[in-house]
CSV table of C-alpha atoms in Angstrom, one decimal:
chain,number,residue,atom,x,y,z
D,1,MET,CA,30.4,-12.9,-9.8
D,2,ASP,CA,33.8,-12.3,-8.3
D,3,GLY,CA,34.9,-11.2,-4.7
D,4,MET,CA,34.8,-7.5,-5.5
D,5,SER,CA,31.3,-7.5,-6.7
D,6,ILE,CA,30.1,-9.6,-3.7
D,7,VAL,CA,31.6,-7.0,-1.6
D,8,ALA,CA,29.8,-4.0,-3.5
D,9,VAL,CA,26.4,-5.9,-3.2
D,10,VAL,CA,26.7,-6.1,0.4
D,11,ILE,CA,27.8,-2.5,0.8
D,12,GLY,CA,24.9,-1.5,-1.7
D,13,THR,CA,22.3,-3.7,0.0
D,14,ILE,CA,23.3,-2.1,3.6
D,15,ALA,CA,23.2,1.5,2.0
D,16,PHE,CA,19.8,0.7,0.3
D,17,THR,CA,18.5,-0.6,3.3
D,18,VAL,CA,19.3,2.8,5.1
D,19,ALA,CA,18.5,5.1,2.4
D,20,ALA,CA,15.4,3.6,0.6
D,21,PRO,CA,13.1,3.4,3.5
D,22,LEU,CA,13.9,7.2,4.1
D,23,LEU,CA,13.5,8.1,0.4
D,24,GLY,CA,10.4,5.8,-0.2
D,25,CYS,CA,8.8,7.3,2.9
D,26,LEU,CA,9.1,10.6,1.6
D,27,LEU,CA,7.8,9.7,-1.9
D,28,ALA,CA,4.9,8.2,-0.4
D,29,GLY,CA,4.1,11.4,1.5
D,30,ILE,CA,4.5,13.5,-1.5
D,31,ASP,CA,2.3,11.1,-3.3
D,32,ARG,CA,-0.3,11.3,-0.8
D,33,LYS,CA,-0.2,15.0,-0.4
D,34,ILE,CA,-0.1,15.7,-4.4
D,35,SER,CA,-3.1,13.2,-4.8
D,36,ALA,CA,-5.1,15.3,-2.1
D,37,ARG,CA,-4.3,18.3,-4.0
D,38,MET,CA,-5.6,17.0,-7.2
D,39,GLN,CA,-8.8,15.9,-5.4
D,40,GLY,CA,-9.4,19.3,-3.8
D,41,ARG,CA,-8.4,18.4,-0.4
D,42,VAL,CA,-5.5,19.4,2.0
D,43,GLY,CA,-4.0,16.0,2.5
D,44,PRO,CA,-2.3,14.4,5.4
D,45,PRO,CA,1.0,15.5,6.6
D,46,LEU,CA,4.0,14.9,4.6
D,47,LEU,CA,5.3,12.5,7.1
D,48,GLN,CA,2.0,10.5,7.3
D,49,PRO,CA,3.3,7.3,5.8
D,50,TYR,CA,6.2,7.4,8.6
D,51,TYR,CA,3.3,7.7,11.3
D,52,ASP,CA,1.3,5.0,9.8
D,53,VAL,CA,4.2,2.7,9.9
D,54,ARG,CA,5.3,3.6,13.6
D,55,LYS,CA,1.4,3.0,14.4
D,56,LEU,CA,1.3,-0.5,12.8
D,57,LEU,CA,4.5,-1.3,14.9
D,58,GLU,CA,2.7,-0.6,18.1
D,59,LYS,CA,-0.5,-2.6,17.2
D,60,ASP,CA,-0.8,-5.7,18.8
D,61,ARG,CA,0.6,-9.1,17.1
D,62,VAL,CA,-2.0,-10.8,15.5
D,63,SER,CA,-1.4,-13.5,12.8
D,64,VAL,CA,-3.4,-16.5,11.5
D,65,ASN,CA,-0.2,-18.4,11.4
D,66,ALA,CA,3.4,-18.4,12.3
D,67,SER,CA,4.6,-18.5,8.6
D,68,GLU,CA,3.1,-15.3,7.2
D,69,GLY,CA,5.4,-13.0,9.1
D,70,LEU,CA,8.6,-15.1,7.9
D,71,TYR,CA,7.3,-14.8,4.5
D,72,ILE,CA,6.8,-11.3,4.4
D,73,SER,CA,10.3,-10.9,6.0
D,74,CYS,CA,11.7,-12.7,3.3
D,75,ALA,CA,10.1,-10.4,0.5
D,76,LEU,CA,11.4,-7.7,2.4
D,77,PHE,CA,14.8,-9.0,2.6
D,78,PHE,CA,15.0,-10.0,-1.3
D,79,THR,CA,13.5,-6.4,-2.2
D,80,LEU,CA,16.4,-5.0,-0.2
D,81,LEU,CA,18.8,-7.2,-1.8
D,82,ALA,CA,17.5,-6.3,-5.4
D,83,GLY,CA,18.1,-2.8,-4.3
D,84,GLY,CA,21.4,-3.5,-3.3
D,85,ILE,CA,22.6,-5.1,-6.5
D,86,PHE,CA,21.1,-2.5,-8.5
D,87,PHE,CA,22.1,0.7,-6.9
D,88,SER,CA,25.8,-0.9,-6.3
D,89,GLY,CA,26.0,-1.3,-10.3
D,90,GLY,CA,25.2,-4.8,-10.2
D,91,SER,CA,23.4,-6.7,-13.0
D,92,VAL,CA,20.0,-5.5,-14.0
D,93,LEU,CA,19.0,-9.0,-14.9
D,94,MET,CA,19.8,-10.2,-11.5
D,95,SER,CA,17.7,-7.2,-9.7
D,96,VAL,CA,14.8,-8.2,-11.9
D,97,PHE,CA,14.9,-12.1,-10.8
D,98,VAL,CA,15.5,-11.0,-7.1
D,99,ILE,CA,12.7,-8.7,-7.0
D,100,THR,CA,10.1,-11.2,-8.8
D,101,LEU,CA,11.5,-13.7,-5.9
D,102,ALA,CA,10.4,-10.9,-3.4
D,103,ALA,CA,6.9,-10.8,-5.1
D,104,LEU,CA,6.5,-14.7,-4.9
D,105,PHE,CA,7.2,-14.6,-1.3
D,106,PHE,CA,4.5,-11.8,-0.9
D,107,ILE,CA,2.1,-13.9,-2.9
D,108,VAL,CA,3.0,-17.0,-0.8
D,109,ALA,CA,2.5,-15.1,2.5
D,110,ALA,CA,-1.2,-14.3,1.4
D,111,TYR,CA,-1.8,-18.0,0.3
D,112,SER,CA,-0.8,-19.3,3.7
D,113,THR,CA,-3.3,-17.3,5.4
D,114,ARG,CA,-5.8,-19.4,3.6
D,115,SER,CA,-8.3,-16.6,3.6
D,116,PRO,CA,-10.8,-16.4,0.8
D,117,TYR,CA,-10.1,-12.7,0.4
D,118,ALA,CA,-6.5,-12.9,0.6
D,119,GLU,CA,-6.5,-15.7,-1.9
D,120,VAL,CA,-8.4,-13.2,-4.5
D,121,GLY,CA,-5.7,-10.8,-3.9
D,122,ALA,CA,-3.0,-13.1,-4.2
D,123,ASN,CA,-4.6,-14.3,-7.4
D,124,ARG,CA,-4.6,-10.9,-8.8
D,125,GLU,CA,-1.1,-10.4,-7.7
D,126,ILE,CA,-0.1,-13.3,-9.8
D,127,LEU,CA,-2.0,-11.9,-13.0
D,128,GLN,CA,-0.1,-8.6,-12.1
D,129,VAL,CA,3.3,-10.6,-12.3
D,130,LEU,CA,2.2,-12.2,-15.4
D,131,ALA,CA,1.3,-9.0,-17.0
D,132,TYR,CA,4.6,-7.0,-16.3
D,133,GLU,CA,7.2,-9.7,-16.2
D,134,PRO,CA,7.7,-10.0,-19.8
D,135,MET,CA,8.1,-6.3,-20.5
D,136,VAL,CA,10.6,-6.0,-17.4
D,137,LEU,CA,12.8,-8.8,-18.9
D,138,LEU,CA,12.8,-7.3,-22.3
D,139,VAL,CA,13.9,-3.9,-20.7
D,140,ALA,CA,16.7,-6.1,-19.1
D,141,VAL,CA,17.6,-7.7,-22.6
D,142,GLY,CA,17.2,-4.1,-24.5
D,143,PHE,CA,19.7,-2.6,-21.8
D,144,TYR,CA,22.2,-5.2,-22.4
D,145,MET,CA,21.9,-4.9,-26.2
D,146,ALA,CA,22.3,-1.0,-26.0
D,147,ILE,CA,25.0,-0.8,-23.2
D,148,GLY,CA,26.8,-4.1,-24.0
D,149,SER,CA,26.5,-5.3,-20.3
D,150,PHE,CA,23.7,-6.0,-18.0
D,151,ASP,CA,25.6,-4.2,-15.3
D,152,VAL,CA,24.2,-0.7,-14.4
D,153,ALA,CA,27.9,0.4,-13.7
D,154,ALA,CA,28.7,-0.1,-17.4
D,155,ALA,CA,26.1,2.5,-18.4
D,156,LEU,CA,28.3,5.3,-16.7
D,157,GLY,CA,31.1,4.4,-19.5
D,158,ALA,CA,28.7,4.3,-22.3
D,159,PRO,CA,29.2,7.1,-25.0
D,160,VAL,CA,25.5,7.4,-25.2
D,161,PRO,CA,22.7,6.7,-22.7
D,162,ALA,CA,20.5,3.5,-23.3
D,163,ILE,CA,17.6,5.9,-24.1
D,164,ALA,CA,19.0,6.8,-27.4
D,165,THR,CA,18.2,3.4,-28.7
D,166,THR,CA,15.7,2.0,-26.4
D,167,GLY,CA,12.9,4.7,-26.6
D,168,LEU,CA,10.1,2.2,-27.3
D,169,LEU,CA,11.1,-0.1,-24.6
D,170,PHE,CA,11.1,3.0,-22.1
D,171,ILE,CA,7.6,3.7,-23.1
D,172,GLY,CA,6.5,-0.1,-22.5
D,173,PHE,CA,8.5,-0.1,-19.2
D,174,LEU,CA,6.4,3.3,-18.2
D,175,PHE,CA,3.2,1.3,-19.2
D,176,VAL,CA,3.9,-1.7,-16.9
D,177,LEU,CA,5.5,0.7,-14.1
D,178,THR,CA,1.9,1.6,-13.3
D,179,ILE,CA,1.5,-1.9,-12.3
D,180,LYS,CA,4.7,-2.3,-10.4
D,181,LEU,CA,3.9,1.0,-8.4
D,182,ARG,CA,0.3,-0.2,-7.7
D,183,LYS,CA,-1.2,2.5,-9.2
D,184,SER,CA,-4.8,2.8,-10.8
D,185,PRO,CA,-5.8,1.5,-13.2
D,186,PHE,CA,-3.7,-1.5,-12.6
D,187,ASP,CA,-3.9,-1.7,-8.8
D,188,LEU,CA,-5.8,-4.8,-9.0
D,189,SER,CA,-4.1,-6.7,-6.0
D,190,TYR,CA,-3.9,-4.1,-3.3
D,191,SER,CA,-4.0,-0.3,-3.7
D,192,HIS,CA,-1.6,1.9,-1.7
D,193,HIS,CA,-4.3,4.5,-1.3
D,194,ALA,CA,-7.4,4.0,0.6
D,195,HIS,CA,-9.5,2.4,-2.0
D,196,GLN,CA,-12.3,0.0,-1.2
D,197,GLU,CA,-11.8,-3.3,-2.7
D,198,ILE,CA,-12.5,-7.0,-1.6
D,199,VAL,CA,-11.6,-6.2,1.9
D,200,LYS,CA,-8.0,-5.1,1.3
D,201,GLY,CA,-6.8,-7.6,-1.6
D,202,ILE,CA,-3.5,-9.4,-0.7
D,203,THR,CA,-3.0,-7.7,2.5
D,204,THR,CA,-6.2,-8.5,4.1
D,205,GLU,CA,-4.8,-10.8,6.6
D,206,MET,CA,-1.7,-9.0,7.4
D,207,SER,CA,-1.9,-6.4,10.2
D,208,GLY,CA,0.3,-4.8,12.7
D,209,PRO,CA,4.0,-5.1,12.2
D,210,THR,CA,3.5,-7.5,9.5
D,211,LEU,CA,1.8,-4.8,7.6
D,212,ALA,CA,4.2,-2.5,8.5
D,213,LYS,CA,6.9,-4.6,6.8
D,214,VAL,CA,4.8,-4.5,3.7
D,215,GLU,CA,4.4,-0.8,3.8
D,216,VAL,CA,8.3,-0.4,4.0
D,217,MET,CA,8.6,-3.1,1.3
D,218,HIS,CA,6.6,-0.9,-0.8
D,219,TRP,CA,8.6,2.2,-0.4
D,220,CYS,CA,11.9,0.4,-1.2
D,221,GLU,CA,10.3,-1.3,-4.3
D,222,ASN,CA,9.2,2.3,-5.6
D,223,VAL,CA,12.8,3.5,-5.1
D,224,LEU,CA,14.1,0.7,-7.1
D,225,PHE,CA,11.8,0.9,-9.8
D,226,LEU,CA,12.4,4.7,-10.0
D,227,GLY,CA,16.1,3.5,-10.3
D,228,TRP,CA,15.2,1.4,-13.2
D,229,VAL,CA,13.6,4.4,-14.9
D,230,GLY,CA,16.8,6.5,-14.1
D,231,MET,CA,19.0,3.7,-15.7
D,232,PHE,CA,17.9,4.5,-19.4
D,233,PHE,CA,19.5,8.0,-18.8
D,234,LEU,CA,23.1,7.4,-17.4
D,235,TRP,CA,26.2,7.6,-19.8
D,236,ALA,CA,29.8,8.4,-19.4
D,237,ASN,CA,29.1,12.1,-18.2
D,238,PRO,CA,28.7,12.1,-14.3
D,239,LEU,CA,26.1,14.7,-14.5
D,240,SER,CA,23.9,12.2,-16.1
D,241,ILE,CA,23.0,10.9,-12.7
D,242,LEU,CA,21.3,14.2,-11.8
D,243,ALA,CA,19.3,13.7,-15.1
D,244,ALA,CA,18.3,10.2,-14.3
D,245,VAL,CA,17.2,11.5,-10.9
D,246,ALA,CA,15.0,14.4,-12.7
D,247,VAL,CA,13.5,12.2,-15.1
D,248,ALA,CA,12.6,9.7,-12.4
D,249,LEU,CA,11.0,12.0,-10.4
D,250,PHE,CA,9.1,13.4,-13.4
D,251,VAL,CA,7.9,9.8,-14.1
D,252,TYR,CA,6.5,9.4,-10.5
D,253,PHE,CA,4.8,12.5,-10.7
D,254,LEU,CA,3.1,11.3,-14.1
D,255,GLU,CA,2.2,8.1,-12.5
D,256,ILE,CA,0.5,10.1,-9.6
D,257,VAL,CA,-1.6,11.8,-12.2
D,258,ILE,CA,-2.6,8.6,-14.0
D,259,ASP,CA,-3.3,7.2,-10.8
D,260,ASN,CA,-5.8,10.1,-10.1
D,261,ASN,CA,-7.4,10.0,-13.6
D,262,PHE,CA,-8.2,6.5,-14.1
D,263,ALA,CA,-10.4,3.9,-12.7
D,264,ARG,CA,-9.5,0.3,-12.0
D,265,VAL,CA,-9.6,-2.0,-15.1
D,266,LYS,CA,-10.6,-5.6,-14.9
D,267,TRP,CA,-7.6,-8.0,-15.0
D,268,GLN,CA,-8.5,-9.1,-18.6
D,269,ALA,CA,-8.0,-5.7,-19.8
D,270,MET,CA,-4.8,-5.3,-17.9
D,271,LEU,CA,-3.2,-8.3,-19.0
D,272,LYS,CA,-4.2,-7.7,-22.8
D,273,TRP,CA,-3.0,-4.3,-22.8
D,274,SER,CA,0.3,-4.8,-21.1
D,275,TRP,CA,1.1,-7.8,-23.2
D,276,LEU,CA,0.3,-5.9,-26.5
D,277,VAL,CA,2.4,-3.1,-25.4
D,278,THR,CA,5.2,-5.6,-24.4
D,279,ILE,CA,4.8,-7.5,-28.2
D,280,ILE,CA,4.5,-4.2,-30.0
D,281,ALA,CA,6.8,-1.6,-28.2
D,282,GLY,CA,9.4,-4.1,-26.6
D,283,GLY,CA,8.9,-6.6,-29.7
D,284,ILE,CA,9.8,-3.7,-32.3
D,285,ASN,CA,12.6,-2.1,-30.1
D,286,ILE,CA,14.4,-5.4,-29.8
D,287,VAL,CA,14.2,-6.2,-33.5
D,288,LEU,CA,15.6,-2.6,-34.1
D,289,LEU,CA,18.6,-3.2,-31.5
D,290,THR,CA,19.5,-6.3,-33.4
D,291,TYR,CA,20.0,-4.5,-36.7
D,292,LEU,CA,22.2,-1.6,-35.0
L,1,MET,CA,2.2,10.7,22.8
L,2,SER,CA,1.5,7.0,21.0
L,3,TYR,CA,2.0,7.2,17.1
L,4,ILE,CA,-1.7,5.7,17.1
L,5,THR,CA,-3.0,9.0,17.5
L,6,LYS,CA,-1.5,10.2,14.2
L,7,SER,CA,-2.9,7.8,12.3
L,8,PRO,CA,-6.2,6.3,13.3
L,9,TRP,CA,-7.6,4.3,10.5
L,10,VAL,CA,-11.5,3.8,10.6
L,11,ILE,CA,-13.9,1.2,9.5
L,12,HIS,CA,-17.3,2.1,9.1
L,13,TYR,CA,-20.4,-0.5,9.8
L,14,ASP,CA,-24.2,0.4,9.1
L,15,ALA,CA,-25.7,-1.4,11.6
L,16,SER,CA,-29.4,-0.7,10.9
L,17,SER,CA,-29.2,2.8,10.1
L,18,CYS,CA,-31.4,4.9,7.7
L,19,ASN,CA,-28.4,5.9,5.8
L,20,GLY,CA,-28.5,9.3,7.2
L,21,CYS,CA,-25.5,8.9,9.4
L,22,ASP,CA,-23.6,6.8,6.9
L,23,ILE,CA,-23.8,9.6,4.6
L,24,GLU,CA,-22.5,11.9,7.0
L,25,VAL,CA,-19.6,9.4,7.9
L,26,LEU,CA,-18.4,9.5,4.1
L,27,ALA,CA,-18.9,13.3,4.1
L,28,ALA,CA,-16.4,13.7,6.8
L,29,LEU,CA,-14.0,11.9,4.4
L,30,CYS,CA,-14.7,14.2,1.3
L,31,PRO,CA,-12.9,17.4,0.5
L,32,GLY,CA,-15.3,19.3,2.6
L,33,TYR,CA,-14.1,18.0,6.0
L,34,ASP,CA,-11.0,16.1,4.6
L,35,VAL,CA,-10.3,14.1,7.9
L,36,GLU,CA,-7.2,12.7,5.9
L,37,ARG,CA,-5.5,15.8,7.3
L,38,PHE,CA,-5.4,13.9,10.5
L,39,GLY,CA,-4.2,10.7,9.0
L,40,ILE,CA,-7.9,9.4,9.0
L,41,ILE,CA,-8.3,6.8,6.5
L,42,ASN,CA,-11.2,4.3,5.8
L,43,THR,CA,-10.2,1.0,5.4
L,44,GLY,CA,-12.8,-1.5,5.0
L,45,ASN,CA,-10.7,-4.2,6.8
L,46,PRO,CA,-11.3,-4.7,10.4
L,47,LYS,CA,-7.6,-6.1,10.8
L,48,HIS,CA,-6.2,-2.7,9.6
L,49,ALA,CA,-8.5,-0.6,11.6
L,50,ASP,CA,-8.0,1.4,14.9
L,51,ILE,CA,-11.5,3.0,15.2
L,52,PHE,CA,-14.8,1.2,14.5
L,53,LEU,CA,-17.7,3.7,13.7
L,54,VAL,CA,-21.0,2.0,13.9
L,55,THR,CA,-24.2,3.9,12.7
L,56,GLY,CA,-27.7,2.5,13.7
L,57,SER,CA,-29.0,0.2,16.4
L,58,VAL,CA,-28.5,-3.3,17.1
L,59,ASN,CA,-30.9,-6.0,16.1
L,60,GLU,CA,-30.7,-9.9,16.2
L,61,GLN,CA,-29.8,-9.8,12.5
L,62,ASN,CA,-26.6,-7.7,13.1
L,63,ILE,CA,-25.4,-8.3,16.5
L,64,GLY,CA,-23.3,-11.2,15.3
L,65,VAL,CA,-21.6,-9.1,12.5
L,66,ILE,CA,-21.0,-6.3,15.1
L,67,LYS,CA,-19.3,-8.7,17.4
L,68,GLU,CA,-17.3,-10.2,14.6
L,69,ILE,CA,-15.8,-7.0,13.2
L,70,TYR,CA,-15.0,-6.0,16.6
L,71,GLU,CA,-13.4,-9.1,17.5
L,72,GLN,CA,-11.1,-9.0,14.2
L,73,MET,CA,-9.9,-5.5,15.0
L,74,VAL,CA,-6.4,-5.5,16.6
L,75,GLU,CA,-5.6,-4.0,19.9
L,76,PRO,CA,-5.6,-1.1,20.7
L,77,LYS,CA,-9.2,-0.3,19.2
L,78,VAL,CA,-12.0,2.2,19.9
L,79,VAL,CA,-15.5,2.1,19.3
L,80,VAL,CA,-17.5,5.2,18.4
L,81,ALA,CA,-21.3,5.1,18.3
L,82,CYS,CA,-22.3,7.4,15.3
L,83,GLY,CA,-25.8,8.9,15.6
L,84,VAL,CA,-28.7,8.4,18.2
L,85,CYS,CA,-29.8,5.2,16.9
L,86,ALA,CA,-26.2,3.8,17.6
L,87,CYS,CA,-26.1,5.4,21.1
L,88,SER,CA,-29.4,4.4,22.5
L,89,ALA,CA,-31.7,3.1,19.5
L,90,GLY,CA,-33.5,6.6,19.5
L,91,ILE,CA,-37.1,6.4,18.0
L,92,PHE,CA,-36.7,2.8,17.4
L,93,HIS,CA,-35.9,1.8,20.9
L,94,ASP,CA,-39.3,0.1,21.7
L,95,CYS,CA,-39.3,-1.6,18.4
L,96,TYR,CA,-39.9,-5.3,18.8
L,97,ASN,CA,-36.9,-6.3,16.8
L,98,VAL,CA,-34.4,-3.6,18.2
L,99,ILE,CA,-31.9,-4.9,21.0
L,100,GLY,CA,-30.8,-1.3,21.8
L,101,GLY,CA,-27.8,0.9,21.1
L,102,VAL,CA,-24.4,-0.5,19.9
L,103,ASP,CA,-23.1,-0.7,23.7
L,104,GLN,CA,-25.5,-3.9,24.0
L,105,ALA,CA,-23.1,-5.7,21.9
L,106,ILE,CA,-19.7,-4.3,22.3
L,107,PRO,CA,-18.2,-2.0,24.5
L,108,VAL,CA,-18.5,1.6,23.4
L,109,ASP,CA,-15.9,4.3,24.2
L,110,VAL,CA,-17.6,7.3,22.5
L,111,TYR,CA,-21.0,8.5,22.0
L,112,ALA,CA,-21.8,10.8,19.1
L,113,PRO,CA,-25.5,11.7,19.2
L,114,GLY,CA,-27.4,13.5,16.4
L,115,CYS,CA,-30.1,12.5,13.8
L,116,ALA,CA,-28.3,12.6,11.5
L,117,VAL,CA,-25.0,13.3,13.2
L,118,ARG,CA,-23.1,16.1,11.9
L,119,PRO,CA,-19.8,15.4,10.4
L,120,GLU,CA,-18.3,17.9,12.9
L,121,ALA,CA,-20.0,15.7,15.7
L,122,ILE,CA,-18.3,12.7,14.0
L,123,ILE,CA,-14.7,14.5,13.8
L,124,ASP,CA,-15.2,15.4,17.6
L,125,ALA,CA,-15.8,12.1,18.6
L,126,VAL,CA,-12.9,10.6,16.6
L,127,VAL,CA,-10.7,13.3,18.4
L,128,ALA,CA,-12.3,12.2,21.7
L,129,GLY,CA,-11.6,8.7,20.8
L,130,LEU,CA,-8.1,9.3,20.2
L,131,GLY,CA,-7.5,10.2,23.7
L,132,VAL,CA,-9.0,6.8,24.6
L,133,LEU,CA,-6.9,5.1,22.1
L,134,ASP,CA,-3.7,6.8,23.2
L,135,GLU,CA,-4.5,5.5,26.9
L,136,LYS,CA,-5.0,2.0,25.7
L,137,ALA,CA,-1.8,2.1,23.5
L,138,GLN,CA,0.2,2.8,26.5
L,139,ALA,CA,-1.7,0.3,28.7
L,140,LEU,CA,-0.7,-2.3,26.2
L,141,LYS,CA,2.8,-1.2,25.9
L,142,ALA,CA,2.9,-1.6,29.7
L,143,GLN,CA,1.3,-5.0,29.7
L,144,ASN,CA,3.7,-6.3,27.1
L,145,LYS,CA,6.6,-5.0,29.2
L,146,ALA,CA,5.4,-6.7,32.1
L,147,GLN,CA,4.9,-9.9,30.1
L,148,LYS,CA,8.5,-9.8,28.7
L,149,LYS,CA,9.9,-9.2,32.4
L,150,GLY,CA,7.7,-12.3,33.6
L,151,ALA,CA,8.9,-14.6,31.0
């Protein structure tokens, strides 16, 4: 990485830190509104996620140990860094690795509380990472093979968008995206909606300001993952950015529909199906790309 | 105005209710009443909850559980006694095993009587609880400020 790209990542991270929570908050509000309408309810105000986070920040600071909050802060930082790398046109692969590091900090935070309920949540989160990570890595490899570079910026110079040769990879990615967006049927470790689970999965011991950080992290993750969706549709035409945004929003709507129509599955089913999809859709697409 | 009044998350515990009040509590969350309009969410985790809805009276079996849930909730918090059993033990008040209403175990802020309590009464009680919650939030803020000055 040369000096210029480091500057780009720093500027990108700062911009992402400002913009992603705003966008992510609105997306979460739209999600809750649409979900409510699908269930025949009026639903909360659009800015409800913002009120929730402000409320959490007002709550008393209670924590079972001093390290939990630090781990969550690290998770939030690396999420912002992953977003900064991606949206400044940097390496997709690096973005994948850094967001995985954020996921690991989140898991360590839950384990550090020694709560049996949080540990169940953390175990499930590990299974989720195990389920989605191979597909996400194949997406990065497929992007490289289609565009000729891991850099997102390179896609804006490509004659055709990556989707032209990575259709199966895209479908496979949509499948594991349900896990990453924490939506049913794969919201095993913690659901963003008010679903009853083994107390509250991975966030059981997190409260007040710490939980607020988790919420903001989740907003930023969502924006980043939708960015990964949009990445498939970028090519030399600058208008392709609009196409990418439109597809990302459509995919988000699709995820809300899926969320509202499926019950949560057991972890065995999640692992089996996501790996099957990874091997079939991802594998075939990668093999085809090697012959192109 | 504190943000806590815009996003009160509730936790619901059935002390020794006949389930009549519990069904009404859950009915308030269903499409007919849709309390999520006011940002109310049913959490199931005391550490995430702001309002504690208790149904049924207190007895020797559950007094510890009620106290434990209350202790685990993070300040500011409010307790709503839902139904006449939770308010004063109702028709069970002179049973040999019944201690009394929820206020025998933890401080109660709002009483919502009824057998079973109507969903409208629960919503009214929660709205009244929001006023108390706001007061407590302001008090906590003032206390934290004073502490910071002292330190």
